PDB file of C-alpha atoms in Angstrom:
ATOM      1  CA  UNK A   8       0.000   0.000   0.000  1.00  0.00           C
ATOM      2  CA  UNK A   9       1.106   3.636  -1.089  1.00  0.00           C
ATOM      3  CA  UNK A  10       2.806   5.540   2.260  1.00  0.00           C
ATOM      4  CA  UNK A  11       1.182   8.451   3.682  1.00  0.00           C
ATOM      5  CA  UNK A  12       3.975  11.098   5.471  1.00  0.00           C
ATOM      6  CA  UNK A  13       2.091  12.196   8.572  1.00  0.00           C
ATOM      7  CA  UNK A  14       3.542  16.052   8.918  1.00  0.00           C
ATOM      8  CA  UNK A  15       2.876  17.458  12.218  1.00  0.00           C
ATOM      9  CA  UNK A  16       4.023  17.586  15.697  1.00  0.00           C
ATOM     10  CA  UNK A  17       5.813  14.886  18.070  1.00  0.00           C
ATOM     11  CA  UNK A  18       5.764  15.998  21.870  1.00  0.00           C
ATOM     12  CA  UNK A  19       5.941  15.745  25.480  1.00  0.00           C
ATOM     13  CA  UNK A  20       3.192  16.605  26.944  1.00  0.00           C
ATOM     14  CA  UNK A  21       1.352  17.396  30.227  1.00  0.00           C
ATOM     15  CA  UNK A  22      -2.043  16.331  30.494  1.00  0.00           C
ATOM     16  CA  UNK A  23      -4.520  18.063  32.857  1.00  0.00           C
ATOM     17  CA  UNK A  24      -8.206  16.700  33.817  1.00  0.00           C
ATOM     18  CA  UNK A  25     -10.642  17.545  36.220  1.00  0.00           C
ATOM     19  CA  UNK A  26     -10.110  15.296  38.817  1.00  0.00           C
ATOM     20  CA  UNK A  27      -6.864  13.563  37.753  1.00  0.00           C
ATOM     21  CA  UNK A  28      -3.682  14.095  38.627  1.00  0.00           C
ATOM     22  CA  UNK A  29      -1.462  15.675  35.794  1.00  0.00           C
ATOM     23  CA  UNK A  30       0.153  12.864  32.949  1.00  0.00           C
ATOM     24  CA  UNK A  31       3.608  13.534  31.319  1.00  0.00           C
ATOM     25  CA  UNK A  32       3.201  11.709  28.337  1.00  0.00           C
ATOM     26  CA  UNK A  33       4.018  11.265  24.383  1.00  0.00           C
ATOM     27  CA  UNK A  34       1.879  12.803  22.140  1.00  0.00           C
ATOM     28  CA  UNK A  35       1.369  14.933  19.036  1.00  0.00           C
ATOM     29  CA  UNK A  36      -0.968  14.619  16.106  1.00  0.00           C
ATOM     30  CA  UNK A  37       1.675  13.085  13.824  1.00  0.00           C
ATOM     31  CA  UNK A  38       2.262  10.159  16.544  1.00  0.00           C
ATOM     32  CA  UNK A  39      -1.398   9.564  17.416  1.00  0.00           C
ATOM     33  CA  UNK A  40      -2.491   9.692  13.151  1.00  0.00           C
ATOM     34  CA  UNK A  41       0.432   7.966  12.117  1.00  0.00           C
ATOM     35  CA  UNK A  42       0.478   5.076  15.101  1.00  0.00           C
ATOM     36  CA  UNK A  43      -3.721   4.498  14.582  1.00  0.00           C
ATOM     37  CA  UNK A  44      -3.386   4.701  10.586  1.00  0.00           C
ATOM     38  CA  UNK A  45      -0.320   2.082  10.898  1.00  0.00           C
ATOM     39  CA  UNK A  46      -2.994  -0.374  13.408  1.00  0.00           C
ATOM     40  CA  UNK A  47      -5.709   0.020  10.720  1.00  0.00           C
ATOM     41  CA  UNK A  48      -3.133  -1.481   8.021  1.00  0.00           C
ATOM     42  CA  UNK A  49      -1.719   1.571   6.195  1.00  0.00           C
ATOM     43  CA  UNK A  50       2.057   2.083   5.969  1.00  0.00           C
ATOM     44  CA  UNK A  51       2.344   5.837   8.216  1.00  0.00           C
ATOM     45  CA  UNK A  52       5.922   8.155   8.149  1.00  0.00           C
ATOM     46  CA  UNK A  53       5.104  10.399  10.534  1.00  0.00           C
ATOM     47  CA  UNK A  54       7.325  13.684   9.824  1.00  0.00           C
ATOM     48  CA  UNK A  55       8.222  15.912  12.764  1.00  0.00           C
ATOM     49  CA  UNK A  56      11.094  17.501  14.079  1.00  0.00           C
ATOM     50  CA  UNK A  57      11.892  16.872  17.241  1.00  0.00           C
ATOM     51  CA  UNK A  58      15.370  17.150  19.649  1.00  0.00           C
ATOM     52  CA  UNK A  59      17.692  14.761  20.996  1.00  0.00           C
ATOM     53  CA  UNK A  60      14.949  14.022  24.004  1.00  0.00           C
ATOM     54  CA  UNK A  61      13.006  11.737  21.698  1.00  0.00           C
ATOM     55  CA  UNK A  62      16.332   9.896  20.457  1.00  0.00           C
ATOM     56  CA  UNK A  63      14.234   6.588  22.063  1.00  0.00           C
ATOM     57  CA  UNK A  64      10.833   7.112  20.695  1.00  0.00           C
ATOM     58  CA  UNK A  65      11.765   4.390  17.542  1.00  0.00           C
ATOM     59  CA  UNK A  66      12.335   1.501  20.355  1.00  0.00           C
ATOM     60  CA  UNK A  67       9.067   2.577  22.330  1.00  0.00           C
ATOM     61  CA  UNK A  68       7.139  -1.503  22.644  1.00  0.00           C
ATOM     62  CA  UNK A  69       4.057   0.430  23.008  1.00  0.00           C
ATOM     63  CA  UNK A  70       3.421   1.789  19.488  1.00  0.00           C
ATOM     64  CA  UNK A  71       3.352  -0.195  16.464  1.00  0.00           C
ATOM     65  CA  UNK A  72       4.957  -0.773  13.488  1.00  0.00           C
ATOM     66  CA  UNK A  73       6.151   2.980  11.576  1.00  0.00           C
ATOM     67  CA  UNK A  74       8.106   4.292   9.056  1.00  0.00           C
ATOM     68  CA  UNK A  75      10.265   6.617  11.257  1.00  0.00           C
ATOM     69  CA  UNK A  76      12.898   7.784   8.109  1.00  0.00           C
ATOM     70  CA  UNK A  77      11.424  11.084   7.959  1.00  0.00           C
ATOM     71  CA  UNK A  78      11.647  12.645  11.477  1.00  0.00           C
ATOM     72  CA  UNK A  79      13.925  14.915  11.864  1.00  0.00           C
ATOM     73  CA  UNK A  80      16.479  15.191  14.875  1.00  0.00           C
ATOM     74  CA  UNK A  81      17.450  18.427  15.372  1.00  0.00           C
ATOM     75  CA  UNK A  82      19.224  20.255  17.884  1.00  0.00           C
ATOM     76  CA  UNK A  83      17.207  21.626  21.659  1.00  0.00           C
ATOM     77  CA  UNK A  84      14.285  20.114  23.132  1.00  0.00           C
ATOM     78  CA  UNK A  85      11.422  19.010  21.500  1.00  0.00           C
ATOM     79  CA  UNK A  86       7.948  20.447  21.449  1.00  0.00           C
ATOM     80  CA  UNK A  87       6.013  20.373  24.757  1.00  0.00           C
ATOM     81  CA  UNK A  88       2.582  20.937  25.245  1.00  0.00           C
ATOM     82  CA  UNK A  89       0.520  21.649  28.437  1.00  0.00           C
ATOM     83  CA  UNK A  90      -3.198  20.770  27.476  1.00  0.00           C
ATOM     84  CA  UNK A  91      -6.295  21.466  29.949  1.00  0.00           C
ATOM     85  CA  UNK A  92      -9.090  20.011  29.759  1.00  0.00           C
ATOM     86  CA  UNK A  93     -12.357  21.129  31.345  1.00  0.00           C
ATOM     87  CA  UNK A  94     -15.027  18.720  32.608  1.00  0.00           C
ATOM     88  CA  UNK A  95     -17.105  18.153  29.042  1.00  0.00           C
ATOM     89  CA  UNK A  96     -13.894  16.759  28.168  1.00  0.00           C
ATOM     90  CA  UNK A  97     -13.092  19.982  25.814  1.00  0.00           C
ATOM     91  CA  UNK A  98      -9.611  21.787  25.574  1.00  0.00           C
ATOM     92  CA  UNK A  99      -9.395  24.696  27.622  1.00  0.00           C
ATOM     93  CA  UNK A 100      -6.041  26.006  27.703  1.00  0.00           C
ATOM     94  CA  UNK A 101      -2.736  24.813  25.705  1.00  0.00           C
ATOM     95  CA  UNK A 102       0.781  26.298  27.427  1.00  0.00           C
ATOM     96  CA  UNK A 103       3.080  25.542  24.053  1.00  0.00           C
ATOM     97  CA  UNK A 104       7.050  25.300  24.123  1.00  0.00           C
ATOM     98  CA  UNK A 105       7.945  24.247  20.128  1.00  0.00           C
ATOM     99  CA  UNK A 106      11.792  23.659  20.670  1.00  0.00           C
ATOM    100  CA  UNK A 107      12.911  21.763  17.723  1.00  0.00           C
ATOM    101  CA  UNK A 108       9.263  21.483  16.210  1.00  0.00           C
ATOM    102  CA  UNK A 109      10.602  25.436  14.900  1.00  0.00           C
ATOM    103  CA  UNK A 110      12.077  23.362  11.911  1.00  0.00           C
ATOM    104  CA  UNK A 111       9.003  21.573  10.929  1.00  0.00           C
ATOM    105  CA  UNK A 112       7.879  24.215   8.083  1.00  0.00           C
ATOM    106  CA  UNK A 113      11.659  23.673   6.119  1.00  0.00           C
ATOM    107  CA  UNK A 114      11.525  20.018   6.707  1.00  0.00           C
ATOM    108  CA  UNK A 115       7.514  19.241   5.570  1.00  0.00           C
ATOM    109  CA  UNK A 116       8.778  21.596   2.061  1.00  0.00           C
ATOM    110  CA  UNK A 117      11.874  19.491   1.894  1.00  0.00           C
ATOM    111  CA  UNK A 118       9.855  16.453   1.964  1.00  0.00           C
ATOM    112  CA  UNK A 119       7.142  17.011  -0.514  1.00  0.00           C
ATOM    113  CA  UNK A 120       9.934  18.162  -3.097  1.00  0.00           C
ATOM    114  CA  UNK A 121      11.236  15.001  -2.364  1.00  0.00           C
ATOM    115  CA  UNK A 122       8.220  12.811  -2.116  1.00  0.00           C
ATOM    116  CA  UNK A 123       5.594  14.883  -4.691  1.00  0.00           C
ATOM    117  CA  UNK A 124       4.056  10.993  -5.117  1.00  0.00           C
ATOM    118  CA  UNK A 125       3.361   9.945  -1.620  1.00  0.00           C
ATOM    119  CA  UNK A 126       0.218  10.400  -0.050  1.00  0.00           C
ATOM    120  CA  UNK A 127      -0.018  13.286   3.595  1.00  0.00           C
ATOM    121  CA  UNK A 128      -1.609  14.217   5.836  1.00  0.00           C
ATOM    122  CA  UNK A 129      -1.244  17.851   6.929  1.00  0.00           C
ATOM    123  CA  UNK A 130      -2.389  18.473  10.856  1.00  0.00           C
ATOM    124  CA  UNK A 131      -2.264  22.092  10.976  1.00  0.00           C
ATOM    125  CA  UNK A 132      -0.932  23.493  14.571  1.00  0.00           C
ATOM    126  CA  UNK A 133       1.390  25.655  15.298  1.00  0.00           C
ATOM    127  CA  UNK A 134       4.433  26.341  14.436  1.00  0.00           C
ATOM    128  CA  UNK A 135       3.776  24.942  10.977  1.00  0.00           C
ATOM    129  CA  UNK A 136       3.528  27.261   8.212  1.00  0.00           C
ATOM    130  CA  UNK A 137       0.329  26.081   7.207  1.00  0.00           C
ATOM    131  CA  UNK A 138      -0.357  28.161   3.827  1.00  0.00           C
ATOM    132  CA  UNK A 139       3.798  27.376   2.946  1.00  0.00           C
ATOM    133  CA  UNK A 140       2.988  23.390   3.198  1.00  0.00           C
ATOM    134  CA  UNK A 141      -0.388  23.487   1.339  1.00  0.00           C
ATOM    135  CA  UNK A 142       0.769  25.668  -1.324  1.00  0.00           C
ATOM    136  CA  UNK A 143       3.782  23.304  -2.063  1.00  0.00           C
ATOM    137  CA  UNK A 144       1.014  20.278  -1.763  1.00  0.00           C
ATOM    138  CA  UNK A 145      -0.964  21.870  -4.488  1.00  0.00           C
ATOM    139  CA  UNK A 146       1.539  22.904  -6.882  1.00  0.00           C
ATOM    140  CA  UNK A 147       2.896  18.791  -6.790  1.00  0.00           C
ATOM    141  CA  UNK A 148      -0.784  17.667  -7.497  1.00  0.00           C
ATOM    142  CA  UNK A 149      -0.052  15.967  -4.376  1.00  0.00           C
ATOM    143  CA  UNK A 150      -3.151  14.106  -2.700  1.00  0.00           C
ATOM    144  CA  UNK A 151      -3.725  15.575   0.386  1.00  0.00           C
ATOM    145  CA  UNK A 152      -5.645  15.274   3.827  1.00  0.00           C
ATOM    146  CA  UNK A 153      -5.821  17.970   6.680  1.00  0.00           C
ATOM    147  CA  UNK A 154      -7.125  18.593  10.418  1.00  0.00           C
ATOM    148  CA  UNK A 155      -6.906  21.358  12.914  1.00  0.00           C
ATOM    149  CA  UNK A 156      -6.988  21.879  16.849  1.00  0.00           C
ATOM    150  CA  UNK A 157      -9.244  23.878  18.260  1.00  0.00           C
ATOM    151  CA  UNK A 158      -6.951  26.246  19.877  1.00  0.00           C
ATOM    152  CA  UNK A 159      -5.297  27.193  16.991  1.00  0.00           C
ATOM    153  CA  UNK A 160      -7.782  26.869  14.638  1.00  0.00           C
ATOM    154  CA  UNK A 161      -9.346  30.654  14.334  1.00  0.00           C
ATOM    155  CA  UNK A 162      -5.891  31.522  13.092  1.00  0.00           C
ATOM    156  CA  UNK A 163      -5.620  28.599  11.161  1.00  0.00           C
ATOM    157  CA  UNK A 164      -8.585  27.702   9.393  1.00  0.00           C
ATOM    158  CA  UNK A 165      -8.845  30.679   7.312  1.00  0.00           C
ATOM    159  CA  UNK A 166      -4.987  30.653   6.284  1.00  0.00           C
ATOM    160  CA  UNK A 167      -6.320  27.408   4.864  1.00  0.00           C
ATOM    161  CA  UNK A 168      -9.213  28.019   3.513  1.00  0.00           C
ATOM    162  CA  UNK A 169      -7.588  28.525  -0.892  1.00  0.00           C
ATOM    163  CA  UNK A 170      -6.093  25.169  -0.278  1.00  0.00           C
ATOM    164  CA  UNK A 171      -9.662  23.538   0.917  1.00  0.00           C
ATOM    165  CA  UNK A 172     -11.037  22.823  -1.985  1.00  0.00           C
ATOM    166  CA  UNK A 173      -7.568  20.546  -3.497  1.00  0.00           C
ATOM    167  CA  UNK A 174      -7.626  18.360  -0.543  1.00  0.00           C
ATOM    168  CA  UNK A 175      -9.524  15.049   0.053  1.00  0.00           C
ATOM    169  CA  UNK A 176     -10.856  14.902   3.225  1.00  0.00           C
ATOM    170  CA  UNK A 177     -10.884  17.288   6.279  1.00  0.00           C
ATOM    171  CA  UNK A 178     -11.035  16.802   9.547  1.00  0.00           C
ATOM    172  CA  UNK A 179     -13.394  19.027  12.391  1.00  0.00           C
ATOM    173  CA  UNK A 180     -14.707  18.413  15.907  1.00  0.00           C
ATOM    174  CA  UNK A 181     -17.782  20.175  15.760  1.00  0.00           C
ATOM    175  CA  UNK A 182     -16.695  24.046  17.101  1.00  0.00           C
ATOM    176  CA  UNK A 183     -14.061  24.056  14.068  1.00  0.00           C
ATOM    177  CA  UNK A 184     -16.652  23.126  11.641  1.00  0.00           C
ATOM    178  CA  UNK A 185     -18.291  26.302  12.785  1.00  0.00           C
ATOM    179  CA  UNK A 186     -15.406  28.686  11.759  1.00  0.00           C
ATOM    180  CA  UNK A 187     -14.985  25.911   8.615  1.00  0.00           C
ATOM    181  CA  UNK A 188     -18.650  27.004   7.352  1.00  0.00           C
ATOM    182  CA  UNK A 189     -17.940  30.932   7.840  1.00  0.00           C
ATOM    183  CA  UNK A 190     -14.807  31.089   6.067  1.00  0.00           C
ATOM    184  CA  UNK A 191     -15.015  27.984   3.521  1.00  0.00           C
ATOM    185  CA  UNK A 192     -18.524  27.259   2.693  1.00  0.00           C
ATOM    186  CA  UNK A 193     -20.692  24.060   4.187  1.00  0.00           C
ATOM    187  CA  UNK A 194     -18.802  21.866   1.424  1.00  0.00           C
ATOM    188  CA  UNK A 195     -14.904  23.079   0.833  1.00  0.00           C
ATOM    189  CA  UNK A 196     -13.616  19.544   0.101  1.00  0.00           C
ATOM    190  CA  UNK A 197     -15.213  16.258  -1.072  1.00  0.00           C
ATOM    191  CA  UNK A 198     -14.733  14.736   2.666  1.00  0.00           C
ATOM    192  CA  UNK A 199     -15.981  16.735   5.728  1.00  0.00           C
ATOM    193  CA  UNK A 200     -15.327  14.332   9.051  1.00  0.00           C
ATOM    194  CA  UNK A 201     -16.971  15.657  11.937  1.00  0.00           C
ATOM    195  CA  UNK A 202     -15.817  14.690  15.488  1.00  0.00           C
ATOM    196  CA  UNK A 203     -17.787  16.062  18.853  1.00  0.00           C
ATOM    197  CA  UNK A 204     -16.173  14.443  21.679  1.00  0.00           C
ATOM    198  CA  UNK A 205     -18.012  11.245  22.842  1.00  0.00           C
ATOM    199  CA  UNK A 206     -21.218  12.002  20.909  1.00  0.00           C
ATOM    200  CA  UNK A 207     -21.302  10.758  17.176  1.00  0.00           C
ATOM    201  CA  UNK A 208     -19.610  11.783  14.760  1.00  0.00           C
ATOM    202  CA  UNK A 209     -20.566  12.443  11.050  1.00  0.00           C
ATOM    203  CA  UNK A 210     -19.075  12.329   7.422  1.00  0.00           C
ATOM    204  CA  UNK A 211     -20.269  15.100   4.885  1.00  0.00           C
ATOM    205  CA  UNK A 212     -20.111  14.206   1.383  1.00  0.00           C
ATOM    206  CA  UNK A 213     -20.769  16.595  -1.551  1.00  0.00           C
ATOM    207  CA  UNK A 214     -23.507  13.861  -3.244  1.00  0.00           C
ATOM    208  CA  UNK A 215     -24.729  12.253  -0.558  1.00  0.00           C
ATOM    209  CA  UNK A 216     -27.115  12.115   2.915  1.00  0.00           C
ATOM    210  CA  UNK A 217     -24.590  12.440   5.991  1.00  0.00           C
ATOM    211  CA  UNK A 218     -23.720   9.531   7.735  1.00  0.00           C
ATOM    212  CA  UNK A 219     -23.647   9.285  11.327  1.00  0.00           C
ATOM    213  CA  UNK A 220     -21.406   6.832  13.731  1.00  0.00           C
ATOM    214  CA  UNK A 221     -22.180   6.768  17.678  1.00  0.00           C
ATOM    215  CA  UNK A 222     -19.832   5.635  19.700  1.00  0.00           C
ATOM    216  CA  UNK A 223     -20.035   2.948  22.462  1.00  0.00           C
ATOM    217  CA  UNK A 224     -20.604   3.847  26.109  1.00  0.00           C
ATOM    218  CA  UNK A 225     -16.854   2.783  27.935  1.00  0.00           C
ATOM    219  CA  UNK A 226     -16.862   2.001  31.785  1.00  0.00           C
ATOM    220  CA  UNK A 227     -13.622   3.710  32.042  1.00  0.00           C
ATOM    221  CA  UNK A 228     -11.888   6.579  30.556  1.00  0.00           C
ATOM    222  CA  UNK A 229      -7.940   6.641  30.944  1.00  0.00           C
ATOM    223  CA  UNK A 230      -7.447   9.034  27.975  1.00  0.00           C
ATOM    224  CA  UNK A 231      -8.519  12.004  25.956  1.00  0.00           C
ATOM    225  CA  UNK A 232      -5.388  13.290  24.088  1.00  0.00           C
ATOM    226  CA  UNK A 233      -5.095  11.888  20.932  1.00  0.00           C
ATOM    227  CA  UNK A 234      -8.984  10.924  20.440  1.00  0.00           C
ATOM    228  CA  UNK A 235      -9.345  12.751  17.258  1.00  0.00           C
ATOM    229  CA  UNK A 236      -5.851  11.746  15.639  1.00  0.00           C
ATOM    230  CA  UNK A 237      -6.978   8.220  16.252  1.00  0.00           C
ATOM    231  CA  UNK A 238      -9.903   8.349  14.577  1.00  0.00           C
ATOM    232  CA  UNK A 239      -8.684  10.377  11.896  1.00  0.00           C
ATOM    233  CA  UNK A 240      -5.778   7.984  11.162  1.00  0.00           C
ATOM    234  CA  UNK A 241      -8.267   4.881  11.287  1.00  0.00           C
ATOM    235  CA  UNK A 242     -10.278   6.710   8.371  1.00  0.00           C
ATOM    236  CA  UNK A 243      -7.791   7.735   6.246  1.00  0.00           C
ATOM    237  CA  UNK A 244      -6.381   4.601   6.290  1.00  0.00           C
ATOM    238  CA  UNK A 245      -9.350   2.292   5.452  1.00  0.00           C
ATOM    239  CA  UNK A 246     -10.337   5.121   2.421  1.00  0.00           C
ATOM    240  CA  UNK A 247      -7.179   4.460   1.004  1.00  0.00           C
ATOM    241  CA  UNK A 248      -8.267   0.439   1.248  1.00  0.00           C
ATOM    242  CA  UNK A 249     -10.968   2.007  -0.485  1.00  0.00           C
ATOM    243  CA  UNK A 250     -14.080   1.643   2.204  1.00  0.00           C
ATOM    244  CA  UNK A 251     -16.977   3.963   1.606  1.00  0.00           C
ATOM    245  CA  UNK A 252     -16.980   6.651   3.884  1.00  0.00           C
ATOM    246  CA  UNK A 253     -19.519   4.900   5.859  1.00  0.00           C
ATOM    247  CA  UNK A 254     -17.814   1.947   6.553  1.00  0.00           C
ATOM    248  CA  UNK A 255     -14.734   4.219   7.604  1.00  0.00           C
ATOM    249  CA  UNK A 256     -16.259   6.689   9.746  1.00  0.00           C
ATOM    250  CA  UNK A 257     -17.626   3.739  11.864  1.00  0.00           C
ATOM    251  CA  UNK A 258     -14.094   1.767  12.392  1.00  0.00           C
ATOM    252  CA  UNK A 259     -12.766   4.600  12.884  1.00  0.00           C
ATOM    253  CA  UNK A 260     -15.131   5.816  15.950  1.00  0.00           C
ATOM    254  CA  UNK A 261     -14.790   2.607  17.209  1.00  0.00           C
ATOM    255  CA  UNK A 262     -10.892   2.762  17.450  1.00  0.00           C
ATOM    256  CA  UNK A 263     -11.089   6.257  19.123  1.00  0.00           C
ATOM    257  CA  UNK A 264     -13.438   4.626  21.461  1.00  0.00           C
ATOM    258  CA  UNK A 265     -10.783   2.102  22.204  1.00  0.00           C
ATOM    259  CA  UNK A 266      -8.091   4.890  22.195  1.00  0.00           C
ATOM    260  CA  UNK A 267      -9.365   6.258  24.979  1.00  0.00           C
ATOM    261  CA  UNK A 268      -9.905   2.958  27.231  1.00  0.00           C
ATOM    262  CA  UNK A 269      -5.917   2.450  26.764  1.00  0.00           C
ATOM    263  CA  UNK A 270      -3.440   3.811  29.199  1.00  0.00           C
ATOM    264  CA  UNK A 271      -1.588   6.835  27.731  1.00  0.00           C
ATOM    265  CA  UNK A 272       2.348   6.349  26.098  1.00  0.00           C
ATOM    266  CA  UNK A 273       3.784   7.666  29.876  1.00  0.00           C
ATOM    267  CA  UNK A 274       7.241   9.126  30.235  1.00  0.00           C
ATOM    268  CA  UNK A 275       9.613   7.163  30.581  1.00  0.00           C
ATOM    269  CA  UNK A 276       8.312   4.066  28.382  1.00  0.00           C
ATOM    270  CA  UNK A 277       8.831   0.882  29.652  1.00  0.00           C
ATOM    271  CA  UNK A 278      11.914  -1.313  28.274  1.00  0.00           C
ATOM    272  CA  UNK A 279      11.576  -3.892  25.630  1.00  0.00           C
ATOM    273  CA  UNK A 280      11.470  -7.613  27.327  1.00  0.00           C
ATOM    274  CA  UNK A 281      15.367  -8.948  26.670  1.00  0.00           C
ATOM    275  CA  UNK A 282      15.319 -11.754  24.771  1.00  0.00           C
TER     276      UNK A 282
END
């Protein structure tokens, strides 16, 4: 199967909940996407730049199987993100140090040059140059996917918005599809994913009825972070096995479902079992 080069952000981050003590853990979009697309059967790159700190992450036992050729070590720390999260399980606050994530912009450009084939994924945070990546996307007829976060999405969305309508499928939670509609239209791409937390989620489709996905009730949840990357990666990766967006959107809620029942990738990961 064709590889899709995840660009986006690798980091450590500090988790905050309502009634949980904080979590130092891995994340970033690009590791979330890129780990769930890989579990649904698609061959994932995830490109970030990251520092020296993260020098283990290829010999973590906990995620599976990646094509980790196109991160980029560079020198400092690497990104860390503080995320808060309120009680309806929504961000509130994000405290951001990018580190070596600064070089992501010059890295993603040097990567489509070199990869104008390949299928990616664009998730479209800061520091990422967001207009710099899409325009190089669209000028190599590359196929493309994108998302956004919610705290930098007023900022983001409409530095997006020319590129839209050249990329395959987008994905919302349901306060970004609000900005989406005021600055792109209901329908900017053929592929509208729309996530809201643990209600259902829906797929918009220029030529069709919406579908809808619920997901299942879970007696315990360990995690948030990375909900939304999980589910995202999960689609994209049975579209390319060519499901109907149907049949996607509904593994894919079900793996985010499951996302969040697993215990998060803490800091420091445990070793590999000698042999």
């Amino acid at each position: 199967m064709q590889r899709t080069i995840v660009i986006g952000n690798i980091s450590l981050d500090r988790i905050h909940r309502p009634g949980h003590p904080p979590v130092h853990q891995l994340g970033g979009a690009a590791l979330h996407l890129a780990a769930a697309a890989a579990r649904a059967g698609l061959t994932a790159a995830p490109a970030a730049a990251v520092g020296d700190d993260l020098d283990g992450l290829t010999k973590d036992p906990r995620l599976p199987t990646l094509d980790w050729s196109l991160v980029h070590y560079g020198p400092g720390p690497s990104a860390a993100f503080a995320i808060h999260y309120d009680e309806a399980e929504v961000v509130t606050a994000v405290t951001t140090d990018y580190g070596a994530a600064g070089h992501l912009t010059t890295h993603a450009l040097h990567l489509i040059d070199r990869h104008p084939r390949a299928r990616f994924h664009v998730s479209c945070r800061h520091p990422l140059d967001v207009p710099a990546v899409l325009q190089a996307l669209t000028e190599h007829d590359c196929l493309f996917s994108l998302d956004f976060h919610l705290p930098s999405a007023p900022q983001l969305i409409p530095a997006a918005t020319p590129w839209l309508p050249h990329a395959a499928t987008v994905f919302v939670n349901a306060q970004e599809h609000a900005l989406l509609i005021h600055h792109a239209g209901p329908s900017p791409c053929p592929e509208t994913v729309i996530t809201d937390g643990p209600r259902p989620a829906r797929v918009l489709l220029h030529d069709r009825a919406p579908h809808v996905a619920a997901p299942a009730a879970v007696p315990t949840v360990r995690q948030i972070t990375g909900a939304g990357d999980t589910l995202a990666g999960t689609y994209l990766a049975h579209r390319t096995r060519h499901l109907p967006p149907a049949a996607a959107l509904d593994l894919a809620v079900h793996a985010a479902t499951r996302h969040t029942t697993r215990f998060p990738l803490t800091i420091p990961a445990p070793r590999r079992a000698s042999s």
